[in-house]
Coordinates of C-alpha atoms and ligand atoms in Angstrom, one line a residue:
M240 CA -10.4 -12.0 16.9
P241 CA -6.6 -12.1 16.6
S242 CA -5.3 -13.5 13.4
P243 CA -4.0 -17.1 13.6
Y244 CA -1.0 -15.8 11.5
L245 CA 0.3 -13.5 14.2
E246 CA 2.4 -16.2 15.8
A247 CA 4.0 -16.9 12.4
R248 CA 4.7 -13.2 11.9
L249 CA 6.4 -13.0 15.3
A250 CA 8.5 -16.1 14.4
R251 CA 9.6 -14.4 11.2
V252 CA 10.7 -11.3 13.2
R253 CA 12.6 -13.5 15.6
R254 CA 14.4 -15.2 12.7
A255 CA 15.4 -11.8 11.4
L256 CA 16.7 -10.8 14.9
A257 CA 19.0 -13.8 14.8
E258 CA 20.2 -13.0 11.2
K259 CA 21.0 -9.4 12.2
E260 CA 22.6 -10.6 15.5
I261 CA 20.6 -8.2 17.6
D262 CA 19.0 -9.0 21.0
A263 CA 15.8 -7.1 20.4
L264 CA 13.9 -5.0 17.9
L265 CA 12.0 -1.8 18.9
L266 CA 9.1 -1.0 16.5
T267 CA 7.9 2.5 16.5
D268 CA 6.2 2.7 13.0
I269 CA 2.6 2.1 13.6
D270 CA 2.1 0.0 10.4
N271 CA 5.0 -2.3 11.5
V272 CA 3.6 -2.5 15.0
G273 CA 0.2 -3.4 13.6
Y274 CA 1.6 -6.0 11.3
V275 CA 3.5 -7.8 14.1
S276 CA 0.8 -7.5 16.8
G277 CA -2.6 -7.2 15.1
F278 CA -3.1 -3.9 16.9
T279 CA -5.5 -1.5 15.1
G280 CA -5.0 1.7 17.1
S281 CA -2.9 4.6 16.0
T282 CA -0.2 4.9 18.7
A283 CA 2.0 2.1 20.1
Y284 CA 5.5 0.7 20.3
A285 CA 6.4 -2.9 20.3
L286 CA 9.6 -4.6 21.5
V287 CA 10.4 -8.1 20.2
T288 CA 13.1 -10.3 21.8
P289 CA 13.8 -14.0 21.2
D290 CA 11.5 -15.0 24.1
E291 CA 9.4 -11.9 24.8
A292 CA 7.0 -9.5 23.1
V293 CA 6.3 -6.3 24.9
F294 CA 3.6 -3.9 23.9
L295 CA 3.7 -0.3 24.9
T296 CA 0.7 2.0 24.5
D297 CA -1.2 4.7 26.4
S298 CA -4.4 4.6 28.4
R299 CA -6.6 5.3 25.3
Y300 CA -5.6 1.9 23.9
T301 CA -4.9 -0.4 26.8
L302 CA -8.2 -2.3 26.5
R303 CA -7.9 -2.6 22.8
A304 CA -4.3 -3.8 23.0
R305 CA -5.3 -6.5 25.6
Q306 CA -8.0 -7.8 23.2
E307 CA -6.1 -7.6 20.0
C308 CA -2.5 -8.5 21.1
P309 CA -2.8 -11.5 23.5
Q310 CA 0.6 -12.7 22.6
F311 CA 2.2 -9.5 23.9
T312 CA 2.9 -8.4 27.5
L313 CA 1.3 -5.1 28.0
A314 CA 3.2 -2.2 29.4
Q315 CA 1.4 1.1 29.7
A316 CA 3.1 4.4 28.9
A317 CA 1.6 6.2 31.8
G318 CA 2.6 9.4 33.5
S319 CA 4.1 12.6 32.2
G320 CA 7.3 10.7 31.0
G321 CA 5.3 9.0 28.3
Y322 CA 6.9 6.5 26.0
P323 CA 10.6 7.3 26.7
E324 CA 10.1 6.8 30.4
A325 CA 8.2 3.6 29.9
L326 CA 10.9 2.3 27.6
T327 CA 13.6 3.2 30.1
Q328 CA 11.7 1.1 32.6
I329 CA 11.4 -1.8 30.2
F330 CA 15.2 -1.8 29.3
S331 CA 16.3 -1.4 32.9
E332 CA 14.2 -4.5 33.8
R333 CA 16.0 -6.4 31.0
P334 CA 19.8 -5.8 31.4
H335 CA 20.5 -8.8 29.2
L336 CA 19.4 -6.7 26.1
K337 CA 22.6 -5.2 24.8
K338 CA 22.1 -4.7 21.0
L339 CA 18.8 -3.1 20.2
G340 CA 17.6 -2.8 16.6
F341 CA 15.5 0.3 15.9
E342 CA 13.7 1.7 12.8
A343 CA 16.1 4.6 12.0
Q344 CA 14.0 5.8 9.1
R345 CA 10.9 5.8 11.2
V346 CA 12.0 8.0 14.1
T347 CA 12.7 11.7 14.0
V348 CA 16.1 12.9 15.2
T349 CA 14.4 14.5 18.3
Q350 CA 12.7 11.2 19.2
W351 CA 15.9 9.2 18.8
E352 CA 17.9 11.6 20.9
Q353 CA 15.3 11.4 23.6
L354 CA 15.2 7.6 23.4
K355 CA 19.0 7.3 23.6
K356 CA 19.2 9.9 26.5
D357 CA 16.8 7.8 28.6
S358 CA 18.2 4.4 27.8
P359 CA 20.6 2.4 30.0
A360 CA 24.3 3.2 29.3
G361 CA 25.2 -0.2 28.0
L362 CA 22.5 -0.4 25.3
E363 CA 23.7 -0.2 21.7
W364 CA 21.3 1.2 19.2
V365 CA 21.5 -0.6 15.8
A366 CA 19.8 0.8 12.7
T367 CA 17.7 -1.9 11.0
D368 CA 15.9 -0.2 8.2
G369 CA 13.4 -2.1 6.2
L370 CA 13.4 -5.2 8.3
I371 CA 9.7 -5.5 8.9
E372 CA 8.9 -3.8 5.5
A373 CA 10.8 -6.7 3.8
L374 CA 8.6 -9.2 5.7
R375 CA 5.5 -7.2 4.8
M376 CA 6.2 -7.7 1.1
I377 CA 5.0 -11.3 1.5
K378 CA 1.4 -11.5 2.5
D379 CA -0.1 -14.3 4.5
A380 CA -3.6 -15.6 3.8
D381 CA -5.2 -13.2 6.3
E382 CA -3.6 -10.2 4.6
V383 CA -4.6 -11.4 1.1
A384 CA -8.2 -11.7 2.4
A385 CA -8.0 -8.2 3.9
I386 CA -6.8 -6.8 0.5
Q387 CA -9.6 -8.7 -1.3
N388 CA -12.1 -7.2 1.1
A389 CA -10.7 -3.7 0.4
I390 CA -11.0 -4.4 -3.4
A391 CA -14.6 -5.7 -3.1
I392 CA -15.6 -2.5 -1.3
A393 CA -13.9 -0.3 -3.8
E394 CA -15.4 -2.2 -6.8
G395 CA -18.9 -2.2 -5.3
A396 CA -18.7 1.5 -4.7
W397 CA -17.6 2.0 -8.3
E398 CA -20.6 0.0 -9.7
T399 CA -22.9 2.0 -7.4
V400 CA -21.8 5.5 -8.5
K401 CA -20.7 4.9 -12.1
P402 CA -24.1 5.9 -13.5
L403 CA -23.4 9.4 -12.2
L404 CA -20.5 9.8 -14.7
R405 CA -22.2 12.2 -17.1
P406 CA -21.4 15.6 -18.7
G407 CA -21.9 18.4 -16.3
L408 CA -20.8 16.6 -13.1
R409 CA -17.6 18.1 -11.6
E410 CA -14.6 15.9 -11.1
R411 CA -14.6 16.6 -7.3
D412 CA -18.3 15.7 -7.1
F413 CA -17.7 12.3 -8.6
A414 CA -14.7 11.7 -6.3
L415 CA -16.9 12.6 -3.3
E416 CA -19.6 10.2 -4.4
L417 CA -17.1 7.4 -4.7
D418 CA -15.5 8.1 -1.3
F419 CA -18.9 8.3 0.3
A420 CA -20.0 5.0 -1.3
M421 CA -16.9 3.3 -0.1
R422 CA -17.5 4.5 3.5
R423 CA -21.1 3.4 3.3
A424 CA -20.0 0.0 2.2
G425 CA -17.7 -0.4 5.2
A426 CA -14.4 1.3 4.3
D427 CA -12.6 3.1 7.2
G428 CA -11.7 5.7 4.5
S429 CA -10.2 6.2 1.1
A430 CA -6.8 4.6 0.7
F431 CA -5.6 7.9 -0.8
E432 CA -7.0 11.0 -2.3
T433 CA -9.3 9.9 -5.1
I434 CA -8.1 11.0 -8.5
V435 CA -10.6 12.0 -11.2
A436 CA -8.8 13.5 -14.2
S437 CA -11.0 14.4 -17.2
G438 CA -10.3 15.6 -20.7
A439 CA -6.9 17.2 -21.2
L440 CA -6.3 17.1 -17.4
G441 CA -5.9 13.4 -17.8
A442 CA -2.4 14.1 -19.1
H443 CA -1.4 14.6 -15.4
P444 CA -1.1 11.1 -13.9
H445 CA -1.7 12.5 -10.4
H446 CA -4.2 15.3 -11.1
S447 CA -6.5 15.4 -8.1
A448 CA -10.2 15.9 -8.6
G449 CA -10.9 19.6 -9.3
D450 CA -13.7 21.9 -10.4
R451 CA -13.8 20.9 -14.1
P452 CA -17.2 19.7 -15.2
L453 CA -17.1 16.5 -17.3
S454 CA -17.8 17.1 -21.0
P455 CA -18.9 15.0 -24.0
G456 CA -16.0 13.3 -25.6
D457 CA -13.9 13.2 -22.4
L458 CA -11.8 10.3 -21.3
V459 CA -12.1 10.2 -17.6
T460 CA -9.4 8.5 -15.5
V461 CA -10.5 7.5 -12.0
D462 CA -7.9 6.1 -9.5
W463 CA -9.3 5.1 -6.1
G464 CA -9.1 2.6 -3.3
A465 CA -10.5 1.6 0.0
S466 CA -8.8 1.3 3.3
V467 CA -10.4 -1.4 5.5
G468 CA -9.1 -3.1 8.6
G469 CA -5.5 -1.7 8.0
Y470 CA -5.3 -2.9 4.3
V471 CA -5.9 -1.1 1.1
S472 CA -6.9 -1.5 -2.5
D473 CA -5.8 0.6 -5.5
I474 CA -7.7 0.5 -8.8
T475 CA -7.8 2.7 -11.9
R476 CA -10.3 2.8 -14.8
T477 CA -10.4 5.1 -17.7
V478 CA -13.9 5.5 -19.2
G479 CA -15.2 7.5 -22.1
L480 CA -18.1 10.0 -22.3
A481 CA -19.8 9.7 -25.7
P482 CA -18.9 10.5 -28.4
I483 CA -15.5 8.6 -28.3
T484 CA -13.1 8.9 -31.2
E485 CA -11.3 6.1 -32.9
Q486 CA -8.0 7.4 -31.5
Q487 CA -9.2 7.3 -27.9
R488 CA -10.5 3.8 -28.5
A489 CA -7.2 2.6 -30.1
L490 CA -5.0 4.1 -27.4
H491 CA -7.1 2.6 -24.6
A492 CA -6.8 -0.8 -26.3
L493 CA -3.0 -0.3 -26.5
V494 CA -2.7 0.5 -22.8
L495 CA -4.9 -2.5 -22.0
E496 CA -2.7 -4.8 -24.2
A497 CA 0.4 -3.5 -22.4
Q498 CA -1.3 -4.3 -19.1
R499 CA -2.4 -7.8 -20.3
R500 CA 1.1 -8.7 -21.4
A501 CA 2.7 -7.5 -18.2
I502 CA 0.2 -9.3 -16.0
A503 CA 0.8 -12.5 -18.0
A504 CA 4.5 -12.2 -17.2
V505 CA 4.0 -12.0 -13.4
R506 CA 5.3 -15.1 -11.7
P507 CA 7.8 -16.1 -9.0
G508 CA 11.5 -15.5 -9.9
R509 CA 10.9 -12.7 -12.3
T510 CA 12.3 -9.2 -11.3
G511 CA 10.2 -6.1 -11.0
K512 CA 12.3 -4.6 -13.7
E513 CA 11.5 -7.4 -16.1
I514 CA 7.8 -7.1 -15.6
D515 CA 8.0 -3.3 -16.0
A516 CA 10.0 -3.8 -19.3
V517 CA 7.2 -6.0 -20.8
A518 CA 4.8 -3.1 -20.7
R519 CA 7.4 -0.4 -21.4
D520 CA 8.9 -2.2 -24.4
F521 CA 5.5 -2.8 -25.9
L522 CA 4.4 0.8 -25.5
T523 CA 7.8 2.0 -26.8
E524 CA 7.6 -0.3 -29.9
R525 CA 4.2 1.3 -30.7
G526 CA 5.6 4.8 -30.3
Y527 CA 4.3 5.7 -26.8
G528 CA 7.3 4.9 -24.5
E529 CA 7.9 8.6 -23.9
Q530 CA 4.2 9.0 -22.9
F531 CA 4.5 6.3 -20.1
G532 CA 6.5 8.2 -17.6
H533 CA 5.9 6.4 -14.3
S534 CA 6.6 3.0 -12.9
L535 CA 4.5 0.0 -13.9
G536 CA 3.4 -0.8 -10.4
H537 CA 4.0 -0.9 -6.7
S538 CA 3.4 -3.2 -3.7
I539 CA 0.2 -2.7 -1.8
G540 CA -0.7 -3.9 1.7
R541 CA -1.0 -1.8 4.8
K542 CA 0.1 1.2 2.7
V543 CA -0.7 2.1 -0.9
H544 CA 3.0 2.3 -1.7
D545 CA 4.1 -0.5 0.4
G546 CA 7.5 -1.0 -1.0
P547 CA 8.9 -1.0 -4.6
A548 CA 7.7 -3.6 -7.0
L549 CA 7.7 -3.0 -10.8
S550 CA 9.9 -0.3 -12.2
V551 CA 13.0 0.3 -14.2
R552 CA 14.9 0.4 -10.9
S553 CA 13.5 -2.9 -9.5
E554 CA 16.2 -5.2 -10.7
K555 CA 16.7 -6.5 -7.2
V556 CA 13.0 -7.0 -6.5
I557 CA 12.4 -10.7 -7.1
L558 CA 8.8 -11.7 -7.2
E559 CA 7.8 -14.3 -4.6
P560 CA 4.4 -15.9 -3.9
G561 CA 2.4 -13.8 -1.5
M562 CA 3.4 -10.4 -3.0
V563 CA 0.6 -8.2 -4.1
V564 CA 1.5 -5.6 -6.7
T565 CA -0.4 -3.2 -8.9
V566 CA 0.0 -3.3 -12.7
E567 CA -0.9 0.1 -14.0
P568 CA 0.5 1.2 -17.4
G569 CA -0.6 4.6 -18.7
V570 CA -0.2 6.9 -21.7
Y571 CA -0.3 10.7 -21.1
I572 CA -0.4 13.2 -23.9
E573 CA -0.2 16.9 -23.2
N574 CA -3.3 18.9 -24.4
W575 CA -5.0 15.7 -25.2
G576 CA -5.5 13.6 -22.1
G577 CA -4.5 10.3 -20.6
I578 CA -5.3 6.7 -20.1
R579 CA -4.4 4.4 -17.1
I580 CA -5.7 1.0 -16.2
E581 CA -4.7 -0.5 -12.9
E582 CA -5.2 -4.0 -11.4
D583 CA -4.1 -5.5 -8.1
V584 CA -2.2 -8.8 -8.7
L585 CA -1.2 -11.5 -6.3
V586 CA 1.9 -13.5 -7.1
T587 CA 1.2 -17.2 -6.6
E588 CA 3.3 -20.4 -6.7
G589 CA 2.1 -21.1 -10.2
G590 CA 2.2 -17.5 -11.5
H591 CA -0.4 -14.9 -10.5
E592 CA -4.0 -14.2 -9.7
V593 CA -5.7 -10.9 -10.6
L594 CA -7.5 -9.8 -7.5
T595 CA -9.5 -7.0 -9.1
H596 CA -12.5 -8.0 -11.1
L597 CA -14.1 -4.9 -12.7
P598 CA -14.3 -5.0 -16.5
N599 CA -11.4 -3.0 -18.0
E600 CA -12.5 -2.7 -21.7
L601 CA -13.3 0.9 -22.6
E602 CA -16.8 1.8 -21.6
E603 CA -18.6 4.6 -23.4
L604 CA -21.0 6.3 -21.0
G605 CA -23.3 9.2 -21.0
Ligands
ZN110 ZN1 -3.9 3.8 -8.2
ZN111 ZN1 -1.2 2.4 -7.8

């Protein structure tokens, strides 16, 4: 069932064409194609002009494209010439198209040379980087619902497998259990490689799940997300395996407070840098600024890192209703371990709504 918001997405693309003074936009990035068309397959191009939307895919996806993208005219990339030949055909049938926007960062040099070689002589290729990505920063209601669904699946999987978190279980085995539970609950897959970082390994923010068996007294940081229907979730919890020390408890509470303050500051008009600073300044005042090395958060949507959002470099990122960002402060101490807590937060007209719902106080398990 095509999203009722697809017409609005096309309209936004067409407004962008007018602003950039280009006659058409060729989309070759599959996430951007999917965003504009509703297509869920893995290979397709889309061409958007002020009065036309042309969809180009191969025979594997023709039926799916017809069902999912009714607002597009379907052109099939048949024959040995493939996509370049089909595009040449499309352009030669539309001689009025003179200035063509394309996604310079999304095509390889080889692809681009092929595309240019086969295109009509009068066609001017104009690089339009980040045009659709900028639109994708603001989610419509369908996209928010898709993210909420990806969150519900990830959270349900966590609740299902959390009782397995006990001394003796290897990090990789817990990661597999979580991935499996998400698939069973309806995820197309994990949104990214699940992180399980235990004990001193927790000091590496992006340690992947390895062979280390969980041990009593560990803090265990788990960072996971589901990918469902083209949208993702991204959640982190740090739990403790008994016995937990006062220092572990106090540092977890500190990171949680940094997160609480940063989330409270999220509202339209604030910059990503300002929100990052709320958490960073708080941790710095308490003596842990150096131990918080990464950005506070990022946009999520069709991708896990779906554009910048909350970092020291985000002075130009102005929060707007419809953005969905993660808020994930952390503290990492060499030879000791780490703590990170991550929520997914929707920017709303009035401020924000936290979309993740798992408890985030320190749980002592085992
Ligand atoms: Zn994460
Ligand atoms: Zn994240």
